[in-house]
Amino acid sequence: MPEPAPELSGRISGGPGRLLHDEVLAPQFRFESRYLLRHYVAIEKTLAAEYVRMDLITPEEAHRIAARLDSVGPDTLSARPDANMSDIAFALERHVEAGLDRPVVRWHADRSRNDLQACAQVMYGRDQLARFATALLELGTVVHRLAEETCDLPMPGYTHFQAAQVITPGFYLSALSEHLLHTHDRLLRTYDGIDACPLGAGAMAGQELPWDRDRMARLLGFARPQPNALTAVASRRWSAELTAELSLLGTALSRFTTDLLTWGGSEYGFIELPDELSGISSAMPQKKNYPVLERIRGRTAHLTAFHFDVLLGQRNTPFCNLVEVSKEAGTHLLNAFDSAHGTVRLLTEVLRRLTFRADRMRAVCAREFLGGFSLANALTLTEGVPWRTAQVVAGKYVVLAAAAGAAPAPGEPALLAEAAAGHGITLAEPARLLAEAFDVDRGLERMVSAGSARPAAVRTALHDQREALARIGADWEGRAAAIRAGAEDNDRALYPADPTTHGEEDGDGARTHVQRTH
């Protein structure tokens, strides 16, 4: 029979009951073992390095502690109500103690689980954000490439669900690209905003030993320590901020996906997806459906729901360390990131494989009177017709031409002259006005302002967006490099003699070698 585990507290006489263990603690333990354990290990190693700096433990003792910490894997620890109260921090402490040939008396002095857990959680959230940013960068690259390929293809643009003006897929996609870049900027600012280390805050009011919080933050890859100790352990604002950004992005992606769904319908037929991204109807053999787009749009709704869950889990709670906030309110944070990641991956593959049908798009541009705005402009600028009167004349011409079954181009000059005559206006060259106003390609070239649908303007915007994508990629890499550098500095402090391996004494005093991973 194993010896009873040493007591963890004198305040209560036993571990948690079976129901509490099964329903709450064991699931939490499994989650943290899988997703947060490496962060707990990194934090414990940082604390060990601080004990050495404060001359509370020896370098050799820190080396032995770190060796035991580095031997931990996802299957090393188990939730045991009798031995570790089914708590990951206690389990890690027990694991280290069990492998030491002699106790390290001052290890864990002046410590609290509150800042330890808060630190591991924000490191986890930071990692999830960086992982998602990688997927979002890939989506941005695919969107940008497709935009470059299609900035010369005329297609109808819509306002109020009606065909309005000539644009191109490249112009439309450059808007999506712009939105993704804006999201990246917001995510980077969010990352920088949460990049503050809670470690050293203690339970809520600070600690009694002179911990170097700046150094601990740097070793864990943070930009700075969280200034206020209470904020460090009480606030989970960062989880609400992360899910808020995912919710905002999901709302935008749902709108872009709605357009793709519309364009893929048989009444439009502007886009085509390969069979492997398509579906069928079991009853109607003529149909080729695109349920993947419905999945994408449907998943974006979850992102808002997960954000609300975080908010509702925190509201009406006191501002202190609280399991309700630190654990329950963040229950679905991983689900939020997984859902966002999957949504972005699906949309990336759709846009990577999507083709635009130039014939169908041009046919609608030629069929609709999309040059009405240009005709009104020309009436004012070349014929001297007051602007509002020009609008009325252009509108009346469209009504007359449609009733007569006339196509927008080349148009019916006599009908335009008739519409103008009704306002006492004699036009010099009605045929030229119609030829220029309703020419599909001229409809693009006329847009000379910056940011317009004119292909040259779209190419300029895409050039700038390409540079922005490169900058953002470098920004994310810089933040990842800070985390790697901190881990390397921490290892150098704990293993000054050997930067790649370390020795660990087993129960017989023999030395084994373990490869460290980060």
Steps between C-alpha positions, in 0.01 A plus 500: 500500500638848415562732786239770556582822317617789719228742593451804279306702756417490866177685439299207364545135583464331163493533124201587282204265484436267208222708346708821508796310361306334218289798393741790547857427599588201283376661174688820591812296576483322163460829319790667677722192458445517126507873436660683791755258643795630301420849622488384862838333448649816350365707790639260761841511332491879503414498869785258568739738326370780722556297816863464392531873436366571848745243651212296638598182318829397342563473127535124546161481669342706224666270246340194663159668517521603136602149397192359664284766341637425155416132544129580519275413207124496444474148642735549794254651743164373615216654693498340845268643763699330777848611385467829311137608545462448124681828443762536226726729706500266798556201271803668344636583846452139612669366187809712557521420870467126436801502268737700720754302705465755779253782570560853378373674809445851367347398170140630481555758775296819455288347225135498396311303238303813408769675299636164377166408346436849365841498335456155342158599369611822335799317346252248361277776364801674349601178323150441368494851358836457327392162358182653361695791351700251294180361346370852440824593322454204266146611424627850428762365262244294308254791482775730374608255231145452372445875498809552284374240254153654463538877514423532125182289489185714491222393731191675637522657841185517710339750734167431672503157328483670159766508229663842536841554338773313320772365728736201486557198724847640564353824629256312722772268632730794568229618741511161673880518506483847652265372769730210585795737530297721731414195709869411523580849624232465766622152597857627533382783724296251701804273532712792619227604741487158669877446483540583870622236744288431812780307671613658826156632590450226757150440628383857433713752691854425387772289663736528793823397327676734254399318182637663185176525309664664198741211468228237545290669233794502258585133563141406417501709183278779630559863411450613860351398835138580577540817710222446754501178703123492539442547128750221432294237683147643481468612139424270211434794274741348252267205431213739427723708273615195304150365448375849414747517212399154381135606515565815297693305240227236484238765435701640210576157352130413514428798275767411246382138505143613439616656174673178399183305575304743286747492214505121506124475456361390165343842436846657506752227424795735552719250684590135473644263759653159425298188567695415814374822661145456374189310597197351327128468551373148559172586329597747225781364282549826313632682807857568606495655846766679700422402861859578601408868472199443723728329752738793498226755551331285762822461698552873520194518726676284761773761538256757629340242729837410652572868561169545679580193709823659620325826580212336686744289700671812632216744555372560852806339659725670757836624375727243658642157424195284448457153348178617337700750298837326467361160402130495414490825305780377277359152443434557131807706411659203324172431319494861383850478354441155351181622337670812366797300378279246323286771345803682363654177367179412316470847348867489400448175312183630333677809370805298399284277281233748387474622141300793369290458185594805294228435240216496748623810680550699179158396373331653804709817466390527138136426581453747783501878462806536726613820325207711620721689744756563226230623264377752757857620558557540127175693455620748761868518408474501120148623426462751783187341645449581870594196709160415645333548162768277347411230753134524402576490126729196541237320707224573246723373220555168681123463541435573130781273379393210722138534384619493138715192563817689410834373629714743702760503222494639240171642631229706332615862444151607399359392835771694686421806291132454581570479873709817485246686285240446769710743710556746219852369432646434155796263503784541253626138492259257669654200322848577630367552852337155497797323342736628766266472798400137448824354374595233756877541481480879506288465811814377676748740342291805588559446872819703543495572872733316737346185642256462211416191293719614212747214441802730531371631834434146621856397408637794696293400802610136466864607485458685828313207650779262399748713691264513797470120501878469511521753785233321700671166450821651634312654795359161603839337460653766723260414778567129462873571511461677836343185647776279361769735628352501849489119512861481384611751764317302765672179397838669501434612856404149611739298282804724454734211414299328225255689274336189347480224760495468872553225746240370740581281794284194539419334829835316508704811440571412135475776240271480200477751216182665381463709185325828575218628285318834500 
